[in-house]
Coordinates of C-alpha atoms and ligand atoms in Angstrom, one line a residue:
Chain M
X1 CA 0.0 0.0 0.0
X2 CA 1.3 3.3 -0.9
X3 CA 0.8 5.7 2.1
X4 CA 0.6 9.0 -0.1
X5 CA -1.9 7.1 -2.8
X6 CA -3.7 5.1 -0.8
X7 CA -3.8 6.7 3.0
X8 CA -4.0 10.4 2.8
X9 CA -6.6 11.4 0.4
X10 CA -9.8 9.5 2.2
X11 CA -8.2 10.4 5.7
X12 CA -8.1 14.3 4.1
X13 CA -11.7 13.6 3.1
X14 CA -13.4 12.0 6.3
X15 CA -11.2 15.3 8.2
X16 CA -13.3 18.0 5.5
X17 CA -16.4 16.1 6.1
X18 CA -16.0 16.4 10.1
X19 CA -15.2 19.6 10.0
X20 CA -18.2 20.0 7.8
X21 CA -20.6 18.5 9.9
X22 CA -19.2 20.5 13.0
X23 CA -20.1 23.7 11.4
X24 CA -23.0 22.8 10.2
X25 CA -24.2 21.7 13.5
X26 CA -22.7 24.9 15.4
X27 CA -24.4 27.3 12.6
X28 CA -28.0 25.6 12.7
X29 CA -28.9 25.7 15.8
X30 CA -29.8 22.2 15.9
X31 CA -30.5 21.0 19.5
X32 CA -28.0 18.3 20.6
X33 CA -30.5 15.5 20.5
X34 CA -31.6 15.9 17.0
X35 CA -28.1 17.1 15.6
X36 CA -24.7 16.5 18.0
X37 CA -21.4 17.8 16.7
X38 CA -18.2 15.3 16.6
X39 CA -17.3 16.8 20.1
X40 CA -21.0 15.9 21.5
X41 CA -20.3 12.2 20.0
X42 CA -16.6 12.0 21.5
X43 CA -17.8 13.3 24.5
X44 CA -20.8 10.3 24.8
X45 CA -18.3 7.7 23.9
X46 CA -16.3 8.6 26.6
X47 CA -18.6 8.7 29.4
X48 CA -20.4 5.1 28.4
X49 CA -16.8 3.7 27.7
X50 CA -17.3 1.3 30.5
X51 CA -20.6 0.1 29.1
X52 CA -19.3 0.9 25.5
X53 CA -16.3 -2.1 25.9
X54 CA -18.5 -4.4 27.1
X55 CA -20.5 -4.1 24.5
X56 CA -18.0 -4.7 21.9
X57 CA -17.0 -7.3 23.6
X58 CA -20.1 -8.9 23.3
X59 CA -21.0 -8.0 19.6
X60 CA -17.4 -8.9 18.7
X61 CA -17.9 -12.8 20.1
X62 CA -21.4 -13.0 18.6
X63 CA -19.9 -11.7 14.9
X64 CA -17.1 -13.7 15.3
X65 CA -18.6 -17.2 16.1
X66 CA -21.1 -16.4 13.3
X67 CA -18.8 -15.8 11.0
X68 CA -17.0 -19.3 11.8
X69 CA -20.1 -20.7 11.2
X70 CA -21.0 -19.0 8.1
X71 CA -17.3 -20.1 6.6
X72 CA -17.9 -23.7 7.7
X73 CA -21.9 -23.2 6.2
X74 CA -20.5 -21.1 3.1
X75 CA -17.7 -23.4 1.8
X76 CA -19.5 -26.8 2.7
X77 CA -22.0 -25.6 0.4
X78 CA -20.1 -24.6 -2.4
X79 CA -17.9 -28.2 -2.1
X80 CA -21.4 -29.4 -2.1
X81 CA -22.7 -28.1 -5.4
X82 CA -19.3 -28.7 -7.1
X83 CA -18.8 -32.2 -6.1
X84 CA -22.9 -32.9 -7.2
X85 CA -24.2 -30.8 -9.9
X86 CA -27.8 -32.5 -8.9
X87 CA -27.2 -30.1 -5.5
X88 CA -26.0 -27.0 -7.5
X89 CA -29.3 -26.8 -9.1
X90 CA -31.6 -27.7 -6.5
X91 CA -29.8 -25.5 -4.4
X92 CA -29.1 -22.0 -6.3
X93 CA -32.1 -20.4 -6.3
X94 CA -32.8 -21.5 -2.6
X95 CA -29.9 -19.5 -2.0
X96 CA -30.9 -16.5 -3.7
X97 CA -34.1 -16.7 -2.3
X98 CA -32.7 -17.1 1.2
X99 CA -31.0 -13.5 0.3
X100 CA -34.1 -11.8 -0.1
X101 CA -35.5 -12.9 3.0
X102 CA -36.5 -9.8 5.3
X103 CA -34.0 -10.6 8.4
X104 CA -36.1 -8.0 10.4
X105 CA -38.9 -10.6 9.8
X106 CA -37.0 -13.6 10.5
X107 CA -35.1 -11.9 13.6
X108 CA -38.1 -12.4 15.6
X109 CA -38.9 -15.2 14.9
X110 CA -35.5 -16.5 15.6
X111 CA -36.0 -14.7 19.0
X112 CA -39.4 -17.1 19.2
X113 CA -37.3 -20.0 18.6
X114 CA -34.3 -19.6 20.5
X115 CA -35.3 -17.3 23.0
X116 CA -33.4 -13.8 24.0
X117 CA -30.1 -14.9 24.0
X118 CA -26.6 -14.9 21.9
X119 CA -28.4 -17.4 19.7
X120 CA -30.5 -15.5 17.3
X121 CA -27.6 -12.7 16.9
X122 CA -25.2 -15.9 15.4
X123 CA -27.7 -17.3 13.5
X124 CA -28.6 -13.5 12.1
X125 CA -24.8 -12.9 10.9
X126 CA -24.7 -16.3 9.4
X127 CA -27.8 -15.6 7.2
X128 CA -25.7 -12.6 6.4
X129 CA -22.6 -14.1 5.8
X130 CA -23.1 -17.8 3.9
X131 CA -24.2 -16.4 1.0
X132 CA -21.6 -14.2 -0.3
X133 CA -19.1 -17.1 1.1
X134 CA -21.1 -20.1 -0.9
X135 CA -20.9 -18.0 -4.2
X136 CA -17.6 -16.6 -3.8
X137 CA -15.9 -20.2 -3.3
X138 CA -18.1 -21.9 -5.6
X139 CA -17.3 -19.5 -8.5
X140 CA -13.8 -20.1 -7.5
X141 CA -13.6 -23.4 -8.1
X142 CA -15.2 -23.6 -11.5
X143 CA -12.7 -21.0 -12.7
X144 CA -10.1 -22.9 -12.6
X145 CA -8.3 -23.9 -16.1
X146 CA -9.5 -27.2 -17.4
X147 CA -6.4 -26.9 -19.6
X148 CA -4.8 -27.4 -16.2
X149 CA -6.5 -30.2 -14.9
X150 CA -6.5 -32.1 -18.0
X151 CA -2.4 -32.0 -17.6
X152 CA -2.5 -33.0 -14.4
X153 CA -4.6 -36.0 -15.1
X154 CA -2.0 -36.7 -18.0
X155 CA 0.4 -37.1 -15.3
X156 CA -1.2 -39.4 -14.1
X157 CA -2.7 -37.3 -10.6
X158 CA -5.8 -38.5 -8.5
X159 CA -9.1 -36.6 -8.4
X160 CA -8.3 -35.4 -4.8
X161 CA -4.7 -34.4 -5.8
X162 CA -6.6 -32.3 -8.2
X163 CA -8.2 -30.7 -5.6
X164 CA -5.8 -29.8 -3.7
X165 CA -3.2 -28.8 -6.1
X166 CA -5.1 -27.0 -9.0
X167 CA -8.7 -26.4 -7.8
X168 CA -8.4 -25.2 -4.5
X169 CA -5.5 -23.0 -5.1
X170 CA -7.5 -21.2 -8.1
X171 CA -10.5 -20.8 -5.9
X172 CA -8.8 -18.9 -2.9
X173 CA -8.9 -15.4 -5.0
X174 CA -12.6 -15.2 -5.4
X175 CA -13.0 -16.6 -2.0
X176 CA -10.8 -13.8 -0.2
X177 CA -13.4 -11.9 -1.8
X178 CA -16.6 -13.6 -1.0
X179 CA -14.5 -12.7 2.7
X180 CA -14.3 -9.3 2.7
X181 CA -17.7 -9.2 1.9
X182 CA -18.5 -11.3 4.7
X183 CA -16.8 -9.4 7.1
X184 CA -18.0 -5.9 6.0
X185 CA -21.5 -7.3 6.6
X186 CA -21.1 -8.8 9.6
X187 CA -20.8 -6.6 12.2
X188 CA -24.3 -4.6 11.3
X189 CA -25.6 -8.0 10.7
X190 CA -25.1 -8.6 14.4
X191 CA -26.1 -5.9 16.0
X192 CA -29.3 -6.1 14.1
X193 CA -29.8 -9.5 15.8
X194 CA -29.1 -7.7 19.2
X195 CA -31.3 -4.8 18.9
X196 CA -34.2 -6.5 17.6
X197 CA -34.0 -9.1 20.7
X198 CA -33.6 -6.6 22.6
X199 CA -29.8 -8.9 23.8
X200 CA -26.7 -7.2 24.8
X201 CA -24.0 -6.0 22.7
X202 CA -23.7 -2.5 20.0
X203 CA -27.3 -3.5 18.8
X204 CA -29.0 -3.2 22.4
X205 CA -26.7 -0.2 23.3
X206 CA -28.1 1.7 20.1
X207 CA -31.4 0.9 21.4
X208 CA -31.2 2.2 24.9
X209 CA -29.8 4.9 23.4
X210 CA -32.4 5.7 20.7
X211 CA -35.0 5.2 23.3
X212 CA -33.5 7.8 26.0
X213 CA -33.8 10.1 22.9
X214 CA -29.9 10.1 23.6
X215 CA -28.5 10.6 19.5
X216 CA -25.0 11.7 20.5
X217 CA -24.5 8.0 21.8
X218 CA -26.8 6.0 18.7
X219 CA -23.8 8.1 17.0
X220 CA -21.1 6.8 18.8
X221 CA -22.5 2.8 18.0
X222 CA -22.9 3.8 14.3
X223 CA -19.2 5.0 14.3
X224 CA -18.2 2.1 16.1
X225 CA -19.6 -0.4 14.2
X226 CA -18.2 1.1 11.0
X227 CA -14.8 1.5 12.9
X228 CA -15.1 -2.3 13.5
X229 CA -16.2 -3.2 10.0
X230 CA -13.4 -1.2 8.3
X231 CA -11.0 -3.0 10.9
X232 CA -12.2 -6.1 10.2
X233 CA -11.9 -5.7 6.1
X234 CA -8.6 -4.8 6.8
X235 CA -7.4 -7.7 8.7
X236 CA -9.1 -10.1 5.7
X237 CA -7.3 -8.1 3.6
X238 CA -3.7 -8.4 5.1
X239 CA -4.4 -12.2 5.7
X240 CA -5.2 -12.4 2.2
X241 CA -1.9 -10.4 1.2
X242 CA -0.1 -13.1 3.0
X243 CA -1.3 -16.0 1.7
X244 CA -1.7 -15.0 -2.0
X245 CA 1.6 -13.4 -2.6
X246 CA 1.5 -14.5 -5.7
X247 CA -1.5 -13.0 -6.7
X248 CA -1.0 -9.7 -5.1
X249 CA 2.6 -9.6 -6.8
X250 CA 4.9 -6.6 -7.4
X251 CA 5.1 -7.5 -11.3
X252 CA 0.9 -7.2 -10.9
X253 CA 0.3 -4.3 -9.5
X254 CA 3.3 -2.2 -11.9
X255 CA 1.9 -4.5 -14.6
X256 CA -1.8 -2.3 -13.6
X257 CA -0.8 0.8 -12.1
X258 CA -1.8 3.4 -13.7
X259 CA -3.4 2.7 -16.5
X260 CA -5.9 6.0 -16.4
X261 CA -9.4 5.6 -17.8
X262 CA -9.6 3.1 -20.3
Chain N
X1 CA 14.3 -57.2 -32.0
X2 CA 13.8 -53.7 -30.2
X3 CA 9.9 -52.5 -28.9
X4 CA 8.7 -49.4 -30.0
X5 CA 8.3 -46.9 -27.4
X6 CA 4.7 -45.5 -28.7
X7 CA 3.2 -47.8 -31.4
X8 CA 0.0 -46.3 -33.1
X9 CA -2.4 -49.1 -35.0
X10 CA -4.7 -47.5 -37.5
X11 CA -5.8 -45.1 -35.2
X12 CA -9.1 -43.0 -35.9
X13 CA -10.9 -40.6 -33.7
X14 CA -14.0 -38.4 -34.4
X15 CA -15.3 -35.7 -32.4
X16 CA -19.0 -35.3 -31.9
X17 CA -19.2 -31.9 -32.3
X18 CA -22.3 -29.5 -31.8
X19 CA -23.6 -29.1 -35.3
X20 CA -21.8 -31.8 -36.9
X21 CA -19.5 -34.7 -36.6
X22 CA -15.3 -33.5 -36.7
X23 CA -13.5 -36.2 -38.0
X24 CA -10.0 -35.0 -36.2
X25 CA -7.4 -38.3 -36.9
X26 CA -7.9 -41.1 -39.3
X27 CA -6.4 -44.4 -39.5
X28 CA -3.3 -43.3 -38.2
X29 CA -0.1 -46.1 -37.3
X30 CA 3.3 -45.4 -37.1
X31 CA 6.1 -46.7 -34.5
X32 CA 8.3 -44.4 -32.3
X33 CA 11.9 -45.9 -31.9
X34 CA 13.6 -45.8 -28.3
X35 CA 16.0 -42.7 -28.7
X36 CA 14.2 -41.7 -31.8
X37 CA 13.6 -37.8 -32.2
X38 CA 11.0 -37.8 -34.5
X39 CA 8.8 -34.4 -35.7
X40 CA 5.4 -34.4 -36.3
X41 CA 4.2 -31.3 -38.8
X42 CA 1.2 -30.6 -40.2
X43 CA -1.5 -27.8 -40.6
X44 CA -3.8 -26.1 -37.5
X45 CA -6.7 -27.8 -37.0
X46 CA -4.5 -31.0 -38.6
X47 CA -5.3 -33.1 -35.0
X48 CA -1.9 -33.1 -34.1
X49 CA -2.9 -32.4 -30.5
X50 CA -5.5 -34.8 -30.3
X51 CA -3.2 -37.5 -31.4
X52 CA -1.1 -36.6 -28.1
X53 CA -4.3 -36.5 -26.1
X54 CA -4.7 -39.7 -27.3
X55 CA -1.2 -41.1 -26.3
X56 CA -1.5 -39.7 -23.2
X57 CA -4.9 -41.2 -22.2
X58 CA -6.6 -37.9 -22.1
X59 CA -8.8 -39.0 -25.1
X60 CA -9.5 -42.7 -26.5
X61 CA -9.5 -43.9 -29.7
X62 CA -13.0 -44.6 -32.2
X63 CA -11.0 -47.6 -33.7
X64 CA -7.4 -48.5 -33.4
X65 CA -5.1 -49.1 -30.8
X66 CA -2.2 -47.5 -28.6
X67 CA 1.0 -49.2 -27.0
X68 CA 2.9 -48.0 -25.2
X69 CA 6.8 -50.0 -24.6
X70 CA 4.9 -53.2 -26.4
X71 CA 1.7 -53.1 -24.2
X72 CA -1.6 -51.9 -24.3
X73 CA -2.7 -50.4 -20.7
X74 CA -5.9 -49.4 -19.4
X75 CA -5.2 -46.2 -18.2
X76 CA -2.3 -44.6 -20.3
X77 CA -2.0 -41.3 -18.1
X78 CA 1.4 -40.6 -16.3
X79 CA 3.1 -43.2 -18.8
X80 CA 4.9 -40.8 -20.9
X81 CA 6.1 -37.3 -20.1
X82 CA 3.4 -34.8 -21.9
X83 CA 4.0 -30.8 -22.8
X84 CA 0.8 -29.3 -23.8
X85 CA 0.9 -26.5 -26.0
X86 CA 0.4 -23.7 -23.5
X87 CA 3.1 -23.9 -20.4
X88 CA 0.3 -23.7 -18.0
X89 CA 2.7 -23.3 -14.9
X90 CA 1.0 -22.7 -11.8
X91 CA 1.2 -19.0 -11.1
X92 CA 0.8 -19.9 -7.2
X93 CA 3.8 -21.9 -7.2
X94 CA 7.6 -21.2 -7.7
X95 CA 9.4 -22.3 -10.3
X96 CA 10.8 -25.0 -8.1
X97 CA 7.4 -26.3 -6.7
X98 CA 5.9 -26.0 -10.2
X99 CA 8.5 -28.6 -11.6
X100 CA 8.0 -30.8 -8.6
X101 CA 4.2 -31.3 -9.8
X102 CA 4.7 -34.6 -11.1
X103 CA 7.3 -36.0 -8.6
X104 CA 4.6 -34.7 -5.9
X105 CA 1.6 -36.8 -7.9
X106 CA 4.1 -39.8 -8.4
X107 CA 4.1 -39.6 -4.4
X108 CA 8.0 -39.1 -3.9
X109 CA 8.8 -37.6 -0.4
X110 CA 9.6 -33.9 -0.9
X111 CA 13.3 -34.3 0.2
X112 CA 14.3 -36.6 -2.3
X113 CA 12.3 -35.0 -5.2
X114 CA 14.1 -31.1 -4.4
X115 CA 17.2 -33.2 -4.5
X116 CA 16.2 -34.7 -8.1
X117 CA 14.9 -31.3 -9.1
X118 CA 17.8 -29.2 -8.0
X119 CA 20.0 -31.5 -9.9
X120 CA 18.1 -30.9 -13.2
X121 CA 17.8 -27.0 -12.8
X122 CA 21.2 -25.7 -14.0
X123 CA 20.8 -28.5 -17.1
X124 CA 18.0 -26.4 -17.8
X125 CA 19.0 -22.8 -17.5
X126 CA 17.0 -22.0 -14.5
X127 CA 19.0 -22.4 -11.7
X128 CA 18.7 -18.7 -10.5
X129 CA 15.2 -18.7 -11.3
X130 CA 14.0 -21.5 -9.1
X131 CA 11.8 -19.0 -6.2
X132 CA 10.8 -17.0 -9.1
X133 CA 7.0 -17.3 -9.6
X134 CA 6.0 -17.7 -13.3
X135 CA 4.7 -14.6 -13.9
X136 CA 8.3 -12.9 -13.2
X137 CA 9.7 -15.3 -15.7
X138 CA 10.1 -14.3 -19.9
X139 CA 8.7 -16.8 -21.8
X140 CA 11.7 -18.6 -23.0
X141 CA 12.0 -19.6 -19.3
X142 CA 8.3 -20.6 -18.8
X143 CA 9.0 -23.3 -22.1
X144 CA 12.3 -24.2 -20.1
X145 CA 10.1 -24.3 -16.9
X146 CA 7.6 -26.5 -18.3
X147 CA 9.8 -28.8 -20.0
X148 CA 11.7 -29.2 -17.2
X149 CA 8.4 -30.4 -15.4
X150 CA 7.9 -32.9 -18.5
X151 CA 11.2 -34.1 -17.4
X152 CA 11.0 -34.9 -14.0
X153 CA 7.7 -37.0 -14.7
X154 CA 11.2 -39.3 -15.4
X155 CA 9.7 -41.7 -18.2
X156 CA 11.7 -42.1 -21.1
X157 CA 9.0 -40.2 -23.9
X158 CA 8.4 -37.4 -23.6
X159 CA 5.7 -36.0 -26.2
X160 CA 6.3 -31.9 -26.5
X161 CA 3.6 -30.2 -28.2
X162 CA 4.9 -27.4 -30.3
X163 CA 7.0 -26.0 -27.5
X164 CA 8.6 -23.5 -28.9
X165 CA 5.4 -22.2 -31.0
X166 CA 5.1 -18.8 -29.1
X167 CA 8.8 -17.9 -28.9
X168 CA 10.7 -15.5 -31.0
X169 CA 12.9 -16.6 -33.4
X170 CA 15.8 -16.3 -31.7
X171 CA 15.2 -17.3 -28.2
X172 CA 13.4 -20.6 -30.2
X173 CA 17.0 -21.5 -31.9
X174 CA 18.5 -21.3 -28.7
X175 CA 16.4 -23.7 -26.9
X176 CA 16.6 -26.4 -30.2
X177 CA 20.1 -26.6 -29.6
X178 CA 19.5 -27.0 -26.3
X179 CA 16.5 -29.3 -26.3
X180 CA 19.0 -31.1 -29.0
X181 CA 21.1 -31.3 -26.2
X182 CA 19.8 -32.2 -23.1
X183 CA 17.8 -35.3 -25.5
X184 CA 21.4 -36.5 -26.5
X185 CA 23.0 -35.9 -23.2
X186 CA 20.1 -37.8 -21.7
X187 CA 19.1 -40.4 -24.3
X188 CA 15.6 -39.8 -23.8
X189 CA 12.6 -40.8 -26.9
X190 CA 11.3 -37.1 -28.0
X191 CA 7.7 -36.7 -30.0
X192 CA 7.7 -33.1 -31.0
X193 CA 4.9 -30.9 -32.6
X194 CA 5.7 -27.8 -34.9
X195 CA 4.3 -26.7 -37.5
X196 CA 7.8 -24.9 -38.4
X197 CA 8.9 -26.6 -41.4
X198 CA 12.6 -25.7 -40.8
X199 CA 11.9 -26.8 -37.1
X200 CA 10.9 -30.3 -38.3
X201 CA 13.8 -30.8 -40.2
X202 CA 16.2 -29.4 -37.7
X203 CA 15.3 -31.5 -34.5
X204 CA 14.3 -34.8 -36.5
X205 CA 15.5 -38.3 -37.2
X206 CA 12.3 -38.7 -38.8
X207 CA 9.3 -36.1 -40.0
X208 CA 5.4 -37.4 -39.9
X209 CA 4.0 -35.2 -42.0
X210 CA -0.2 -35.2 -41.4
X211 CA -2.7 -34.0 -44.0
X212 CA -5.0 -31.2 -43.3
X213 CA -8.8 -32.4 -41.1
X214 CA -8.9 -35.5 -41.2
X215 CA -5.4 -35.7 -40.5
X216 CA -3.8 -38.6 -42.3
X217 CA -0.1 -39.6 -42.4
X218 CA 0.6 -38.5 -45.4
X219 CA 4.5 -39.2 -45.6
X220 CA 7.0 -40.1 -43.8
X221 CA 10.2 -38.3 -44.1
X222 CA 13.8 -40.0 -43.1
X223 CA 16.2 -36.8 -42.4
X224 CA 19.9 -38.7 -42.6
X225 CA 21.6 -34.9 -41.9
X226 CA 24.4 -35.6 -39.2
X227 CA 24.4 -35.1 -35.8
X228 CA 25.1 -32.8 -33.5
X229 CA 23.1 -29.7 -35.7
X230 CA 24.5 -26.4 -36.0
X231 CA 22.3 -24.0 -37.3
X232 CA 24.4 -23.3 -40.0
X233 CA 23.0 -26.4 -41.6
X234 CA 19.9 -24.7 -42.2
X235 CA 21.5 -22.4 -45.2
X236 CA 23.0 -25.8 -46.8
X237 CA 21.9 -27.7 -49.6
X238 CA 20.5 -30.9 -48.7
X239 CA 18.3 -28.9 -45.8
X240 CA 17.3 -27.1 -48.6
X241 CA 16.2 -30.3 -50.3
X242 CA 14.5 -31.4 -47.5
X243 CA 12.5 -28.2 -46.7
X244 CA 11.2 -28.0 -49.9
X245 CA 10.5 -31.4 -49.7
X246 CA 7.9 -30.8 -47.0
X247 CA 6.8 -27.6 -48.2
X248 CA 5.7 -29.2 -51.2
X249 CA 3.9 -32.2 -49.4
X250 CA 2.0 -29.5 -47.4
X251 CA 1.1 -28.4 -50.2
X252 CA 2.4 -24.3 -49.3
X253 CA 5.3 -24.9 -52.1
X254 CA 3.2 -25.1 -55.7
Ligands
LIG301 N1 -12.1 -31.8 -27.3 C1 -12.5 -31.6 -28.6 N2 -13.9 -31.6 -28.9 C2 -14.3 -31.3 -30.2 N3 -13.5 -31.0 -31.2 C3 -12.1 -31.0 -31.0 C4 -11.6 -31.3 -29.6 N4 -10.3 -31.2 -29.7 C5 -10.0 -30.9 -31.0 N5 -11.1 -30.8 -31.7 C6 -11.1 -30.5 -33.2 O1 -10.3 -31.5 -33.8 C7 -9.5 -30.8 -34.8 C8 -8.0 -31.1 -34.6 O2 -7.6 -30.3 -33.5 P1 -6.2 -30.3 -32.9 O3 -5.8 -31.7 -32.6 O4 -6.1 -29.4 -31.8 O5 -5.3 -29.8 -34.1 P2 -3.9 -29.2 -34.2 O6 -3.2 -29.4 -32.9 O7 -3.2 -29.9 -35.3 O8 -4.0 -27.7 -34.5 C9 -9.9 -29.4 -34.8 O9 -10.8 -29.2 -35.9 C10 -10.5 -29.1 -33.5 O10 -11.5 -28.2 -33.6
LIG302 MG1 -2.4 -28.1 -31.5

């Protein structure tokens, strides 16, 4: 990453757009409740930092263990449909159909089911998180060069060897990308669970908030749930850097760099 | 009395293709020597590659047989060492770990197959290339690359499918001297695709010449010019005799 490229102009823009929204807020006259400035928002965070942790801590667990499960849901499913075409198209437009499922429907009656607990917040991040996972990894591994697979079966290689030496490999690109995805969604994802069951974490923090008419603080959550999405993306991203060095190559990116509009 | 290393018996193969039937190879035999070089040439779309899909078990005949060192197997793949016409390297893997493919799918433990590897490396021009991934590598060394993974599949034909077909002109003489080379060094059985004329003539003991779709064998071509090659040959009389030879059997030469 280039620090003058790639770090300075958004950080110059989300410092113009602060600034922005400070004056604004001084000039109109806005009470604090319907319009805070930045220093109204710091200010909340700071004085519910106690509650504030815990409820990261909380929302964190919940996004993380649903994202495990959505990786374990999301790849089984695309081995699935690759190993068993029968399953790919029985399964593809149950998928897309699962997508357009309102989750603020099926939240409570998750919270029916499972009762106010952690539960329904996982299983609402893995609804979230599957999909863009099962499609991501399941494009992956059709891309990969039949070309190359017919050579290796030349060679004499086993179906499983295959696998692991051509298909898998080819897949992990797109599935990086399914990833990022994942993870962008999946902190909103789980404090939606959380607010609408009314369990603890960023979701349930927002709603207190939002309910004591209190916006400085349904501020501060929206900032920190952004903060942790971005931070999230980021560490998918440098995992990915690591274990695709070939793909993220120096000869790649000169090979790309500015090309202009084309 | 000696067995041929690839043995071809009125070979035919047909592809069912989506409007019509493609008759790609027809009633195709010849023998392939141990320690034969011998050059198969013919036009694109000829089903030169097919006939190597074939030897290689990647395709089976309509009528005909295959055998290969005097028997007829099964399952043909991983038999004979096979260079398709792109170098599809893996652009994951290093040079080194790229070459190891087949030693890896033959099962040898890794130690023992670096060692094997690492031997062959500076035989083929890539010793200071071996961490490289592919994409960092010009594509005389991808051919060298991929050859060398042909190699180390370590059975004693190797079928090359126009190898050098991408290559510039001068980076392609280079590596015929040095494919001449290594196959003389190593007393290796080489099948080799061009459809160079002056290639053909160059590399071979022997020239199959195939007609255009469906490809038939439509001579075969002894070449008694002595060995080791220079390229000097080329300019010289009886290469002369025998390019025009060819060119006239292709039918380019009227
Ligand atoms: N897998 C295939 N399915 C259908 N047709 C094929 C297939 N492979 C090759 N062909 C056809 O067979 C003919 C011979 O192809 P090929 O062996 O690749 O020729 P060459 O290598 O001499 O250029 C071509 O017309 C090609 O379109
Ligand atoms: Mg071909």
């Amino acid at each position: 990453m280039n620090w003058r490229r790639d770090i300075v102009p958004p950080t110059a823009l989300i410092a113009i757009l602060i600034i922005g929204w400070y004056f604004v807020a001084k000039v109109s006259g806005l009470s604090s409740f319907i319009l805070p400035t930045p220093l109204d928002v710091i200010q909340a965070g700071w004085e519910t930092r106690a509650l504030l942790l815990n409820a990261i801590g909380t929302t964190l667990l919940a996004t993380g263990i649903g994202l495990v499960l959505a990786l374990i849901t999301g790849i089984g499913i695309a081995a699935l449909v690759d190993f068993w075409p029968l399953a790919h198209r029985a399964l593809y437009p149950i998928l897309v159909v699962s997508q357009t499922i309102q989750i603020l429907a099926i939240a409570p009656i998750l919270i029916i089911w499972f009762g106010f607990g952690v539960t329904p917040t996982i299983l609402i991040v893995v609804l979230f998180c599957f999909f863009p996972l099962a499609i991501s990894t399941a494009d992956g591994l059709t891309s990969s060069d039949p070309e190359l697979i017919a050579l290796l079966r030349a060679m004499g290689a086993k179906k499983w060897q295959i696998w692991r030496m051509v298909r898998m490999p080819s897949a992990l690109p797109s599935f990086f990308s399914g990833l990022r995805l994942a993870v962008t969604y999946s902190v909103v994802a789980a404090t939606i669970g959380e607010w609408v069951g009314g369990s603890p974490g960023l979701g349930l923090y927002m709603l207190k908030s939002k309910n004591a008419l209190a916006t400085d603080q349904v501020f501060v959550a929206m900032f920190i749930t952004s903060l942790l999405s971005v931070g999230l993306f980021m560490l998918v991203y440098g995992i990915e850097r690591l274990a695709l060095p070939w793909y993220h190559s120096t000869q790649r990116t000169e090979q790309w760099d500015d090309l202009g509009i084309y | 009395m000696t067995t041929p290393r690839i043995e071809l018996r009125h070979v035919s193969k047909t592809f069912s293709g989506i409007e019509h039937a493609v008759p790609a190879l027809k009633d195709i035999s010849f023998k392939v020597m141990p320690g034969e070089f011998v050059t198969i040439i013919g036009a694109s779309g000829s089903g030169k590659s097919t006939l190597f899909n074939l030897c290689v078990g990647l395709l089976e005949p309509d009528e005909g047989e295959i055998l290969i060192d005097g028997e007829r197997p099964d399952n043909r793949a991983g038999m004979v060492g096979y260079m398709p016409q792109r170098d599809l390297l893996l652009p994951w893997r290093s040079v080194l770990d790229n070459v190891l493919i087949p030693l890896e799918i033959q099962g040898i433990p890794r130690r023992e197959s670096r060692q094997r590897a690492l031997e062959m490396l500076s035989h083929f021009g890539l010793e200071t290339f071996e961490k490289e991934y592919p994409s960092a590598l010009s594509g005389g060394m991808r051919q060298r690359a991929a050859l060398l993974r042909t190699w180390l599949m370590g059975r004693s034909t190797l079928l090359l499918d126009e190898p050098f077909g991408a290559l510039d002109a001068l980076t392609r003489k280079e590596l015929q001297n040095w494919l001449l080379k290594v196959w003389q060094e190593f007393g290796r059985t080489v099948m080799f695709i061009t459809h160079d004329v002056e290639e053909a003539v160059y590399l071979a003991d022997r020239v199959i010449v195939l007609s255009a779709r469906p490809g038939e064998i439509k001579r075969e071509l002894k070449i008694d010019l002595p060995r080791p090659r220079r390229q000097r040959m080329i300019a010289e009389p009886d290469f002369g005799k025998l390019v025009r030879e060819l060119l006239t059997e292709l039918g380019v030469d009227v």
